[in-house]
Structures are given as structure tokens and as C-alpha cells.
XYZ file of C-alpha atoms in Angstrom:
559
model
C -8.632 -59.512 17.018
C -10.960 -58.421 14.439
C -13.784 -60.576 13.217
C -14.814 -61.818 9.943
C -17.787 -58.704 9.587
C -15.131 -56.301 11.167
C -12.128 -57.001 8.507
C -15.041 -56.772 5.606
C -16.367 -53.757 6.924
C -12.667 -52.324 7.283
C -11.783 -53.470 4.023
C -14.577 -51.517 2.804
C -14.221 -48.655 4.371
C -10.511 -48.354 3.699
C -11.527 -48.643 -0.188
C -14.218 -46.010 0.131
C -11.630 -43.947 1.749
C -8.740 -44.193 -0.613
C -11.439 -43.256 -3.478
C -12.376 -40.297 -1.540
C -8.950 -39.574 -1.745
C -8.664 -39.800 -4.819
C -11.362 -38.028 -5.846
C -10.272 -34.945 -3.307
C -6.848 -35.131 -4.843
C -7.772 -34.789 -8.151
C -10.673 -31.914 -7.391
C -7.593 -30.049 -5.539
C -5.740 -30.448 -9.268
C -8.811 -29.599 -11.344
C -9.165 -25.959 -9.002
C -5.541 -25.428 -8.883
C -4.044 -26.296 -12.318
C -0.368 -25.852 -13.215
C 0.342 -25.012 -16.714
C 3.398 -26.274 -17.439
C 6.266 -23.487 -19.073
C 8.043 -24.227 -22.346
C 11.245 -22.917 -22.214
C 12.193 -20.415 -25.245
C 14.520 -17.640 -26.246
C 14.035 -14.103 -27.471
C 15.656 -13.358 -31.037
C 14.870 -9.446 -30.536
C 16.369 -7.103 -27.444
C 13.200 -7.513 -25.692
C 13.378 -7.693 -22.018
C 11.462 -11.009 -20.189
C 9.051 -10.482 -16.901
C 7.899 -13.384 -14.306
C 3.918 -13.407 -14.739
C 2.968 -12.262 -10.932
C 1.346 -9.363 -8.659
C 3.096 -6.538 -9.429
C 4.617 -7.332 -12.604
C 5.191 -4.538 -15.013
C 3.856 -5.738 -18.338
C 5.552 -3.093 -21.265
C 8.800 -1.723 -21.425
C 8.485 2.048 -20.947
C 5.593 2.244 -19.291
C 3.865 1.803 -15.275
C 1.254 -0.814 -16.248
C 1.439 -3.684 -13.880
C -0.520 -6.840 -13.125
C -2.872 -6.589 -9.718
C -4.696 -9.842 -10.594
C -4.481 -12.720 -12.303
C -5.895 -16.386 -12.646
C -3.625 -18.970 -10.643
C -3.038 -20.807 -14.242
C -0.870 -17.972 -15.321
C 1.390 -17.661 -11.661
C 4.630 -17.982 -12.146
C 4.861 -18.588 -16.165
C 7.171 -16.096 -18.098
C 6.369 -13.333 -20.478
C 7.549 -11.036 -22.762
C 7.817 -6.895 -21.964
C 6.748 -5.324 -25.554
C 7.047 -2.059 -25.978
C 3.657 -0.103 -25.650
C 3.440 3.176 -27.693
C 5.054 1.198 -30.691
C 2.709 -1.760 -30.456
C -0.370 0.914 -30.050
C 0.529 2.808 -33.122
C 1.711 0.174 -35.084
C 5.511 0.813 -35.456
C 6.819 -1.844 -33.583
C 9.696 -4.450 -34.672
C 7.852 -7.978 -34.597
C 8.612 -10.190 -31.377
C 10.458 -13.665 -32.587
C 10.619 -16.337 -30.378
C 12.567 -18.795 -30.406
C 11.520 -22.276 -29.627
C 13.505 -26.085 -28.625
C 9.747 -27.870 -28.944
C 6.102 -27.426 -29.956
C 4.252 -24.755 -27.900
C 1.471 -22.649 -27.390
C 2.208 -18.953 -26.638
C -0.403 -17.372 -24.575
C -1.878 -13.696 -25.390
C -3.641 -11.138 -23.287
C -6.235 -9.569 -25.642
C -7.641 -6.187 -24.284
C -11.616 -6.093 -24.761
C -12.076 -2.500 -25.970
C -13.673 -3.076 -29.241
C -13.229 -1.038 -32.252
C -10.031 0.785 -30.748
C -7.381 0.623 -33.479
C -4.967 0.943 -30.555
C -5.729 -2.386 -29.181
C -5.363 -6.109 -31.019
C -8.756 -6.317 -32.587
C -9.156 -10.643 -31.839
C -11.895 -12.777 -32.983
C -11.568 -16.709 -31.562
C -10.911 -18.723 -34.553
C -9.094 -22.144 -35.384
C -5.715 -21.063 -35.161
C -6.185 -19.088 -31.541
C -8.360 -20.524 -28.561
C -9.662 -18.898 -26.105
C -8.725 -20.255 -22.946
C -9.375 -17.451 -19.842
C -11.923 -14.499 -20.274
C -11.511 -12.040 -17.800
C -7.844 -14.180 -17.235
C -5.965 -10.981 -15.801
C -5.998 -7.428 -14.297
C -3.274 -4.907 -15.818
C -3.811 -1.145 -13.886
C -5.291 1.370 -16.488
C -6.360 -1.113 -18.941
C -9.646 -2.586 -20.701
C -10.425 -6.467 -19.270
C -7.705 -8.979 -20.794
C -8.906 -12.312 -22.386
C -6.188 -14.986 -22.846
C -5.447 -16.926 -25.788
C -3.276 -19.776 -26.839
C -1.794 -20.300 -29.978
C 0.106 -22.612 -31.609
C 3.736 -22.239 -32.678
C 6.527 -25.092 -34.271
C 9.829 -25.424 -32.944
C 11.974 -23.160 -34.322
C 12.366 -19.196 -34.533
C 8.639 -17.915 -34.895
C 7.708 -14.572 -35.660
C 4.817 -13.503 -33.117
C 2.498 -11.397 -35.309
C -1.313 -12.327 -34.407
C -2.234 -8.398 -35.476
C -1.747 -5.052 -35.561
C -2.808 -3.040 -32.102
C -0.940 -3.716 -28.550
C -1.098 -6.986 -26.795
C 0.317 -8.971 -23.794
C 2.720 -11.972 -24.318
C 2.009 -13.503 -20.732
C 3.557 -16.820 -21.157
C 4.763 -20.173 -23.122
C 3.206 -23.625 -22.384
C 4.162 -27.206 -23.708
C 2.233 -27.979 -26.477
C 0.568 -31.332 -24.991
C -0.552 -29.074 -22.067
C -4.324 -29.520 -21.764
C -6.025 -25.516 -22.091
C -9.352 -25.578 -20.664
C -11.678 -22.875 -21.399
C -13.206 -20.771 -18.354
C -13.740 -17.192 -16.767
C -11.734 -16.399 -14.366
C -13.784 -13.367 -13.759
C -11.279 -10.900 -12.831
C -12.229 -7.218 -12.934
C -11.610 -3.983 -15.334
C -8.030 -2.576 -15.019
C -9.331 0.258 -15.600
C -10.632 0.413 -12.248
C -6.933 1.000 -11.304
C -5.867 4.551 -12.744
C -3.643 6.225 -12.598
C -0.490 3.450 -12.898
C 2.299 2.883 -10.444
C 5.311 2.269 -9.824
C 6.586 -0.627 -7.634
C 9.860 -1.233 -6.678
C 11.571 -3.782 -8.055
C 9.246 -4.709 -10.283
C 9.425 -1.957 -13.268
C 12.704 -1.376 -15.982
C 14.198 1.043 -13.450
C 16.384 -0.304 -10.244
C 15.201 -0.212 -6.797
C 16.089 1.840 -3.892
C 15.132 -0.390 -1.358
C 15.563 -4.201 -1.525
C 13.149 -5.679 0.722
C 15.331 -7.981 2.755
C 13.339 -9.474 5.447
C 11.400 -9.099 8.779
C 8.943 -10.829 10.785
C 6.459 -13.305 9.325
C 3.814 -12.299 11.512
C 2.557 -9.083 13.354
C 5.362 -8.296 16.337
C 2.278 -6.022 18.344
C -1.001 -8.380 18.065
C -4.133 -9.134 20.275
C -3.665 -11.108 23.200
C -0.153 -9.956 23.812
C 1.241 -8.009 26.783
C -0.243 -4.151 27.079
C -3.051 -5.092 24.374
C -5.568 -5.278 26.659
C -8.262 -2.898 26.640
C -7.000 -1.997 22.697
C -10.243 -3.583 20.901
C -9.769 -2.634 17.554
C -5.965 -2.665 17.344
C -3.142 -0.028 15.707
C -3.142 2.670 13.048
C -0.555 5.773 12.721
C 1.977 7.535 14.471
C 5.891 7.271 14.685
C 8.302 4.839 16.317
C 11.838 6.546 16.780
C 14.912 5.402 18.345
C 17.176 6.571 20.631
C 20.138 5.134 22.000
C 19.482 1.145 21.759
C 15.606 1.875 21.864
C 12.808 1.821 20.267
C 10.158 4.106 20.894
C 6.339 3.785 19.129
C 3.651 5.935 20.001
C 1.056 4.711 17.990
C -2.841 5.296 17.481
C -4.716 2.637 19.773
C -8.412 2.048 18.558
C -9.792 1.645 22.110
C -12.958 1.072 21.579
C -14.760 -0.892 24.123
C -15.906 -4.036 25.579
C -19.470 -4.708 23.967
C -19.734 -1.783 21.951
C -19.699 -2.036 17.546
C -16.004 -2.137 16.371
C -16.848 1.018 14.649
C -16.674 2.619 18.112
C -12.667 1.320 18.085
C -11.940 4.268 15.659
C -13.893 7.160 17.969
C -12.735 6.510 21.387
C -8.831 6.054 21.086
C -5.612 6.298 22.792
C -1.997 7.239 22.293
C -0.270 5.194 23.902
C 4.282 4.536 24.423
C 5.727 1.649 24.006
C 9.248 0.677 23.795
C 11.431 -2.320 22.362
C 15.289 -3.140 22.177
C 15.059 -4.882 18.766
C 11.893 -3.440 17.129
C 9.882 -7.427 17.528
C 9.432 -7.669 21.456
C 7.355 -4.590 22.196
C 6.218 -3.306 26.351
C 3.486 -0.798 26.865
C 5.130 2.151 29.073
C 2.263 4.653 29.356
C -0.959 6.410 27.752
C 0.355 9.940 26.434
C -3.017 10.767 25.827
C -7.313 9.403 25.714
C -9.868 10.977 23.430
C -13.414 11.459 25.164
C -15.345 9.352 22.859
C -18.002 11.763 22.669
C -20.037 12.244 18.973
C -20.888 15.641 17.881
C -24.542 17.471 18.597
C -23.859 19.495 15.429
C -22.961 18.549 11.510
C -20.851 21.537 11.742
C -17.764 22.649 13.053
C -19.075 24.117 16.116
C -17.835 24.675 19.424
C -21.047 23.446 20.877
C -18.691 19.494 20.137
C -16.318 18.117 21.721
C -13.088 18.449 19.310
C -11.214 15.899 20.762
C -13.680 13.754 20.561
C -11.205 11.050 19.014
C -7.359 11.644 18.715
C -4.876 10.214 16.314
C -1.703 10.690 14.671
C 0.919 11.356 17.484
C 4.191 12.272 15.913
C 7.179 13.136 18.365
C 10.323 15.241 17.314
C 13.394 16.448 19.199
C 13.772 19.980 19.486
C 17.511 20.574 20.181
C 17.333 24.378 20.657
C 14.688 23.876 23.631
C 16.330 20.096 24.521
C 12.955 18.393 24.874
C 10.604 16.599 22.868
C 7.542 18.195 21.424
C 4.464 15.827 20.099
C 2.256 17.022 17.232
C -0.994 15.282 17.309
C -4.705 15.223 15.700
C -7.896 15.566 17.982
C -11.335 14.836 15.895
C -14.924 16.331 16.097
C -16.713 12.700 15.677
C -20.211 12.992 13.464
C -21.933 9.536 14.113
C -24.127 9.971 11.044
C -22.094 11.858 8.445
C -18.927 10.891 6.199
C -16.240 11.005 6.921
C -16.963 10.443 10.904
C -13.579 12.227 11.690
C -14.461 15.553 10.825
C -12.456 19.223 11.767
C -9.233 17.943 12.523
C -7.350 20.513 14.870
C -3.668 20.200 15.344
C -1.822 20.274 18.930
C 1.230 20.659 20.169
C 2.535 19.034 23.079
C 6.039 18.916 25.224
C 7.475 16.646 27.368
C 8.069 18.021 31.027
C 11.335 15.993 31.276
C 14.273 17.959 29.532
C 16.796 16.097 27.485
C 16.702 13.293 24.856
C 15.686 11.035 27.589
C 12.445 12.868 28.154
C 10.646 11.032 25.051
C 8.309 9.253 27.500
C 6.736 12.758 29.025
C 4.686 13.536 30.700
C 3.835 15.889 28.061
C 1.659 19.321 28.944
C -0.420 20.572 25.677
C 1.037 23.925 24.153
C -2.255 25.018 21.924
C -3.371 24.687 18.555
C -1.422 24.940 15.625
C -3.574 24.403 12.879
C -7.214 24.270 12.380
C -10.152 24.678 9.929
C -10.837 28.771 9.233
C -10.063 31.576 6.796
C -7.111 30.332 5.367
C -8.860 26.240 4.630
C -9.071 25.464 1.483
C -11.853 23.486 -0.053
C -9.355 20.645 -0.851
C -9.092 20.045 2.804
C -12.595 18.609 3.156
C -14.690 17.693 6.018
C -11.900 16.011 7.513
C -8.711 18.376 7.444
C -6.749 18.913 9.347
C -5.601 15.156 9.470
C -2.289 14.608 10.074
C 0.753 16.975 10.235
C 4.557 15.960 10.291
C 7.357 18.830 10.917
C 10.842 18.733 9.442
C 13.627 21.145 9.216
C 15.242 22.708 5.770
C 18.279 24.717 6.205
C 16.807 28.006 8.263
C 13.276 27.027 8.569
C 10.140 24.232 8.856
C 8.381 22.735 6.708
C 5.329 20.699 7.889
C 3.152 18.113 5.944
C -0.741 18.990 7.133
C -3.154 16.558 4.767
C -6.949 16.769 4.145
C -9.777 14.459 3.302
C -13.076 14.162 1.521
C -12.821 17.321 -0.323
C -15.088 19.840 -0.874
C -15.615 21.199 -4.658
C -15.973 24.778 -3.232
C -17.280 26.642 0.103
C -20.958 26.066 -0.926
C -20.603 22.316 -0.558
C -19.687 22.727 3.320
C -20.665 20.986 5.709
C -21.978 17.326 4.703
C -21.282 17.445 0.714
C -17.943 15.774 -0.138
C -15.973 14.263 -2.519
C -13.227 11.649 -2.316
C -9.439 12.227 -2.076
C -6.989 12.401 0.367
C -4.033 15.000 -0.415
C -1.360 16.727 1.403
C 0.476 19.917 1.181
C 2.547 22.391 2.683
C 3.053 24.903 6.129
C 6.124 26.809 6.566
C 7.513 28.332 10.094
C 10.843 29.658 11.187
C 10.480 27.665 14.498
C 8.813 24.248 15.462
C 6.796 26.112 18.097
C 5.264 28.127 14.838
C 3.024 30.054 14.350
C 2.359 28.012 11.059
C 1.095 29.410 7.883
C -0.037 27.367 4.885
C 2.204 27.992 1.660
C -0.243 29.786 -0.622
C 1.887 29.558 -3.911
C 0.235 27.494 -5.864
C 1.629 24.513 -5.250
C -1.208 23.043 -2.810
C -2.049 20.504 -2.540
C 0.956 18.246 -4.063
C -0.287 16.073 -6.506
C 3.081 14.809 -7.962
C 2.875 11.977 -5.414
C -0.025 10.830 -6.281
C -2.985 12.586 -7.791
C -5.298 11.969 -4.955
C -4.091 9.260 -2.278
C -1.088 10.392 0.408
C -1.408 9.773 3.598
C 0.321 10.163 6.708
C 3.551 11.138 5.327
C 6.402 10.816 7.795
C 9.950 12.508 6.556
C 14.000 11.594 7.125
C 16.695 12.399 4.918
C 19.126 9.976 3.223
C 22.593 10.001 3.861
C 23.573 11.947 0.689
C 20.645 14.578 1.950
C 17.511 14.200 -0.600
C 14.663 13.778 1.711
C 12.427 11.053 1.869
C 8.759 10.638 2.826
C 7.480 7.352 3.240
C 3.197 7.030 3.373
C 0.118 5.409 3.553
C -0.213 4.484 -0.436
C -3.793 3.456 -0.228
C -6.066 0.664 0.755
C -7.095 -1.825 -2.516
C -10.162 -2.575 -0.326
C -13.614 -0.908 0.380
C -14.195 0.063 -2.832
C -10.613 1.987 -3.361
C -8.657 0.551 -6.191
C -5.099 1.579 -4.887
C -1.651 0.480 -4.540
C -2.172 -1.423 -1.355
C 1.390 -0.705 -0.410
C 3.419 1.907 1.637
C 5.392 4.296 -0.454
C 7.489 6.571 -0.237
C 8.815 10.011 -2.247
C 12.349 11.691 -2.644
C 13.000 15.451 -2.755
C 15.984 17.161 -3.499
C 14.619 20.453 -1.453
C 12.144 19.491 0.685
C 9.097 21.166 -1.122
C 9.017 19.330 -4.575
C 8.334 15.803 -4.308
C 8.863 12.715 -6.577
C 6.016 10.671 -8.081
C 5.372 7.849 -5.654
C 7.411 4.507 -5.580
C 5.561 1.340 -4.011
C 7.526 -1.511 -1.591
C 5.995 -4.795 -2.012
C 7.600 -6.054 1.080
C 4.994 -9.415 1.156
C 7.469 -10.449 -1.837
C 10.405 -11.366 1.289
C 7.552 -12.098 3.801
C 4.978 -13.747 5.086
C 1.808 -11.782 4.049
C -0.259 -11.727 6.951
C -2.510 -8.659 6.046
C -5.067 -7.927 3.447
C -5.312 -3.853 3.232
C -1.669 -2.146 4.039
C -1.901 1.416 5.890
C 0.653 3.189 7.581
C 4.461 3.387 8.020
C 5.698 4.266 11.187
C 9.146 5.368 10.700
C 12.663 4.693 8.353
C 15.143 4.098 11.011
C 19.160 3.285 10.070
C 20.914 0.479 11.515
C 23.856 0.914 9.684
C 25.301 -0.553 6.782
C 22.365 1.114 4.676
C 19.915 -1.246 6.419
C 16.687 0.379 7.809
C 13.388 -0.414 9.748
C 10.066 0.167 8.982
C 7.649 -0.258 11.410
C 3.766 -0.447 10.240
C 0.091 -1.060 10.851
C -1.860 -2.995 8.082
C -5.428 -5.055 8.503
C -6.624 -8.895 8.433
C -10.035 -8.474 7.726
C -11.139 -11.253 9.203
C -10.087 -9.880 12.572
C -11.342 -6.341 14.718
C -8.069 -6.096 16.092
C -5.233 -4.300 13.832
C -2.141 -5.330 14.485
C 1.511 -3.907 13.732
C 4.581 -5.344 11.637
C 8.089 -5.058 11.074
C 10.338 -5.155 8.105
C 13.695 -4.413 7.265
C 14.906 -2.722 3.826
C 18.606 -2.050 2.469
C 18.984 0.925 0.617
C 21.328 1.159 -3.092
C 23.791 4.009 -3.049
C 24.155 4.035 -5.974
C 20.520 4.434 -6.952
C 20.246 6.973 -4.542
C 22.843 8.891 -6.424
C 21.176 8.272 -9.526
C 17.846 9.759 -7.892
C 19.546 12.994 -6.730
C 20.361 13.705 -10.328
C 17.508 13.498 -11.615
C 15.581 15.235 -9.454
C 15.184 18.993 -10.148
């Protein structure tokens, strides 16, 4: 039983606490708001977008949002077409409108450009969000709300290009602040991300795991202090096979350690989510470099990375292509001199994909025939695949030089791929020196990793690395991939969004690890991305179904 006191005091307490509450309640709505959408119809034949990530703003063009202000989520806008509205030859939107609304307006802050609505606040338009949202490639976006009766309304607030972004109630209360979201300008050049721009997808995202299937604490991770990045996961028969980068590291010793002293490791799974560490293929020494440049004096396989397995049916065994690192502890990149090996199992047959594998030699390495595009870090990856009679091979660089006289420590930023061609997997390999190195018609200067497979009407795809939007890199932040019809000219990057069908559990993507059928055009991807508020980087899994018939529509096009 409670006394007298103790009832008051409860009484008391319980009052405090429902105000508290309260109070919390409505401080959750005042940081969160939800503008509420007016419904409306469009008079003209212009097409309607959802206001999200990713959204492509204009018809006819890549600009897409990679920010915006939680107000705006969700709301629906309008796509206007962008070269008319920049030079002043577009058809007027009209709206049409069941109740009073305001329409809200992304005004791009580049002042004086006739190209651009030139906007002053005044009593008909009010600003409500400086800085309200990011669109890639262009000047910082203020958003205003204006007024509009029921009715069909012509939407004419100037001459110049603008964003329609969305239509509220008119009661809705519009409170001014800066959402103080950066320049899209930062983001340049554009992309293109499936499902998302005026063309059809290739891939609809259709599911996969909510959360990492290879992550710390789980069977075979110990000893892995720093997690996954890179390599390939193929199948045969009814399983799975990954061999992917582990960043070792070690007990006690700065995470930045994880990415010198690594391991490849094999690992195997019947359905792609359950995963059991089989072996180490291979363990990098760990050791930094004496000199800044590329001498022998270092140990070159210092740290190694990037273990890609492929059958070779003429010899029936499995060769491994790997990268093995001189390691500078002062100098960017760290990674420096990548030299290319070649590895094969000792275990004939399809069955043999677990090794032990004996190294062959070097394939590729710095020398004469570098080019300054290949940087301080080039080698870094290569990837093998067969065209009719001969090979093709993917070999990338990194951190660039400008020309010979910048070698050894001055570099640039960029991370390209290009070309080597051999009759025979076993090589010798020779760069292509045509003119067409590096390939910038993926993307001018981020590809990485590339891993290739054909499609089943036989364009070839390459799915990659599309580029961290993190450490100071204003990129994609998606994997990508390319199509080509003959294996040598490649397709301007498309982007898969895949946290739009699940959980996002990462904040910087990275690498795909492979594009594996299942039948009945459904494939796996396998891939490493990073929670930075963890050391340890784990590995997903999502599933994609390809569209024929866009497929078909992709061969044609292509040249």
C-alpha cells in the first residue's frame, strides 16, 4: 500500500513525466516535419518523379538528387525539360489543382546566369529551405513556396531553368531554415542510376539479405581485424566459392595496418548467406618499404589483394590472378607498384578451385611500357576474359602521374582502367597501345575492380567498384556495371541502388564480387561495402533479375 506522501509524490511524478513526453514528442515533430502533399494533375505531357536519393530531376538529362532535407522525402515533382527551360524555349508547365496549394521551387544560386531562374524572395514566393537540396552538377538549390488557386495554373515564376520538387496543402505551416546541404557541383560529371532516369532498367533489384551474410564475430572471422574488400566468388556445381581480400591486420596494431598485412583467403557456401572458411590461398608479409621507389631493395608483396580465379579448360585447372603491393608507410597512395601474378591450382579438374595453388611468375608490372596514367599505384587489379580467338584482360591504375618527371611521390587523383591483349591466359600480356587507354567512356576517372561475364544474348558485362561518396570523393556510392557489344568498347556506366529493396546497412559501397545466374534471369551479386562506425568490413548479398528485353534494346544500340 502506498502512503499519503507516496501517491502525491507518484502523482507528481507521473505528471512531470507525461509532460516530458510531451514535450519529447513534439521536439521529435519539430526535427522531423512532414509536409503534407496536395494531390494535382499535369495538363502538359510532362513526366512526374518521387522527390528521393537518386531521383532524376529533368527529362533528357543525368541530373539526380544525392541530398535533400527530410521535409521534401517522399513529396512529388515535376521532370521539366532542361535545355528548353535553360534557353528559354520551353512550353509552360500547367498544373492542375482540386484545392489551394503551394508549389515548391528549387532555385539554383548562380547569380547573373541567364541560364538559371534569376529569384529574388518577395510577397508572392517565400523562401522556405536555403541550401534545401543537392542535384549532381548543379549550383546550391534554395526552395520556395508559392501560392496557387484551385484550378488549372500556369507555372511561370521566370524565365531560366528551375526544379518543381513538390505540391503541399495550402494550410501546411512552411517554416523558414537552412538545411545546409552542399554544392552539386561537387558531384560532376552526372550519372546514371538504374531505375531511376527516363530510360528502363536492366536489372530490377529484387531482394537479398538485410544485413551483412560474412560479418565480425562469425565463424572463420577470427584473426580478420579489419574485415573484406575485393576478389571473386564463383560457383560451381551447387557451390559457392569467394576468395576474397581479408584485411588481417592485427591484434593491437592501428586499423590502418588491416589494409598492409592481408590474406586471401576460400570460403565456400551452398546458398550464397551461410558462408565456411576452407583455407588461406595466400598471406602478404606485412613488411613497409625502405625506399619511396620501386626498388628491389622492398618487399613487393608486402600486401596482396585482388585474387581473381578463372577456369582454364584447355589446361583443366584453375589459374588465380592476383595483386602483391610494395607498402610506403609515409607516402600516398600506401599501395604502391602493383605487380601481377599468376597462380594454378595443383589439383586438375573443375574441382581443383580450392588449390593448393603454386605461383607461375609475373605477368604484369611497372617498366617501359607504364604509362603515366597508371600512377604510383598500378598495377592494381587485373581480370582476364576470353573474345572469340584471344584475351582480353582489365589491368587498372591509380593516383596518376601527369608525366615521367612527376615519379615517384607526385600524384594526382583518378583511378582508370584499360586494356592487355594475349592469345593465351598463361600470356605473355601486352598492353593495347592504340589509343584507346585508358577507357574513359565508363567513367572519366573512377573504375575499379572490374569483374566481366557475358549475358545470355552475348554483350559482355562488367560490373565495378563505382566510387566511394566518402573521404572527400563525391561519387556514385554504388556498384555499376558496363555493357559491350565486343569486349573492348565499353558503355557509359549504369548505377544499382540496391539499398532501394534492402536494408542499408553500409555507408561507402566498394566492390562487387561476381554476377552469377540462377536461372530464370535471376543473378547474385556478392559485395564488400563499409559501416564507418565499425574497423571490420563486412560482405553482402543481393539478388537482381535481368529485362530481356532491355538487354535487346542495349545490344542495338551499342556500336
Amino acid at each position: 500500500m502506498f502512503s499519503k506522501n507516496t501517491k502525491y509524490n507518484f502523482k507528481v511524478k507521473t505528471v512531470f513525466l507525461l509532460m516530458f513526453l510531451v514535450c519529447f514528442q513534439f521536439s521529435v515533430i519539430a526535427q522531423n516535419p512532414t509536409w503534407k502533399p496536395a494531390s494535382f494533375e499535369v495538363v502538359n505531357k510532362y513526366k512526374t518523379f518521387k522527390t528521393t536519393q537518386y531521383a532524376h530531376v529533368f527529362s533528357g538529362s543525368k541530373h539526380n538528387i544525392v541530398r535533400l532535407a527530410p521535409d521534401l522525402q517522399g513529396l512529388t515533382g515535376v521532370e521539366l525539360p532542361l535545355d528548353q527551360y535553360k534557353k528559354g524555349s520551353n512550353a509552360p508547365l500547367q498544373l492542375k489543382f482540386k484545392e489551394n496549394v503551394q508549389v515548391l521551387i528549387g532555385v539554383f544560386q548562380e547569380k547573373e546566369n541567364p541560364e538559371y531562374l534569376q529569384f529574388n524572395n518577395s510577397a508572392k514566393a517565400k523562401l522556405i529551405l536555403e541550401n534545401g537540396i543537392t542535384i549532381t552538377g548543379l549550383p546550391p538549390v534554395n526552395v520556395y513556396a508559392i501560392s496557387y488557386s484551385k484550378g488549372t495554373q500556369t507555372i511561370n515564376p521566370g524565365k531560366g531553368l528551375f526544379a518543381v520538387l513538390g505540391v503541399v496543402k495550402e494550410n501546411q505551416q512552411l517554416t523558414f531554415r537552412n538545411a545546409e546541404l552542399p554544392d552539386g557541383k561537387l558531384w560532376n560529371p552526372t550519372f546514371i542510376i538504374e531505375g531511376f532516369s527516363d530510360e528502363k532498367p536492366l536489372f530490377e533489384i529484387i531482394g537479398g539479405e538485410n544485413k551483412p551474410v560474412v560479418d565480425e564475430g562469425m565463424s572463420g572471422t577470427g584473426g580478420i581485424q579489419g574485415g573484406f574488400e575485393g576478389g571473386r566468388v564463383v560457383k560451381v556445381g551447387d557451390t559457392y566459392h569467394m576468395f576474397p581480400t581479408e584485411r588481417a591486420g592485427e591484434k593491437g596494431v592501428d586499423y590502418y595496418y588491416d589494409r598492409v598485412k592481408t590474406k586471401i583467403g576460400h570460403w565456400t557456401s551452398k546458398d550464397a548467406i551461410h558462408w565456411k572458411r576452407e583455407s588461406t590461398i595466400y598471406q602478404a608479409s606485412g613488411t613497409y618499404a625502405i625506399t619511396e621507389d620501386d626498388n628491389p631493395m622492398n618487399d613487393r608483396r608486402a600486401a596482396i589483394w585482388s585474387y581473381m580465379p578463372v577456369f582454364n579448360e584447355k589446361a583443366n585447372k584453375w589459374y588465380g590472378y592476383y595483386l602483391a603491393y610494395t607498402v610506403s608507410k609515409t607516402i600516398e597512395p600506401n599501395h604502391s607498384f602493383g605487380r601481377i601474378w599468376r597462380c594454378e591450382s595443383t589439383v586438375e579438374g573443375i574441382d581443383g578451385i580450392g588449390g593448393p595453388y603454386k605461383d607461375m611468375g609475373i605477368i604484369m608490372e611497372p617498366g617501359l611500357d607504364s604509362e603515366p596514367w597508371e600512377g604510383r599505384q598500378g598495377v592494381a587489379s587485373f581480370f582476364p576474359y576470353k573474345v572469340g580467338d584471344k584475351y582480353f584482360g582489365f589491368y587498372s591504375g591509380a593516383y596518376p602521374f601527369n608525366s615521367w618527371a612527376d615519379y615517384p611521390k607526385k600524384t594526382g587523383k583518378g583511378w582508370s582502367v584499360a586494356l592487355a591483349e594475349s592469345n593465351s591466359l598463361e600470356g605473355p600480356w601486352s598492353r593495347i597501345k592504340d589509343g584507346s587507354n585508358p577507357i574513359k567512356t565508363m567513367h572519366p576517372f573512377f573504375v575499379e575492380n572490374p569483374i566481366v561475364s557475358q549475358l545470355p544474348n552475348g554483350l559482355y558485362i562488367a560490373f565495378f567498384d563505382g566510387g566511394p561518396d566518402g573521404w572527400g570523393h563525391h561519387l556514385p556510392n554504388m556498384m555499376a556495371y558496363s555493357l559491350s557489344k565486343d569486349g573492348k568498347n565499353w558503355s557509359e556506366a549504369r548505377y544499382l541502388p540496391i539499398e532501394t529493396k534492402v536494408d542499408k546497412w553500409w555507408d561507402i559501397m566498394r566492390t562487387p564480387l561476381c554476377l552469377i545466374p540462377e536461372g530464370n534471369d535471376v543473378y547474385t551479386i556478392v559485395y564488400n561495402a563499409i559501416d564507418l562506425k565499425r574497423r571490420f568490413h563486412p560482405t553482402g548479398m543481393v539478388k537482381v533479375k535481368l529485362n530481356k528485353e532491355v538487354m535487346e534494346s542495349r545490344l542495338k544500340e551499342l556500336k
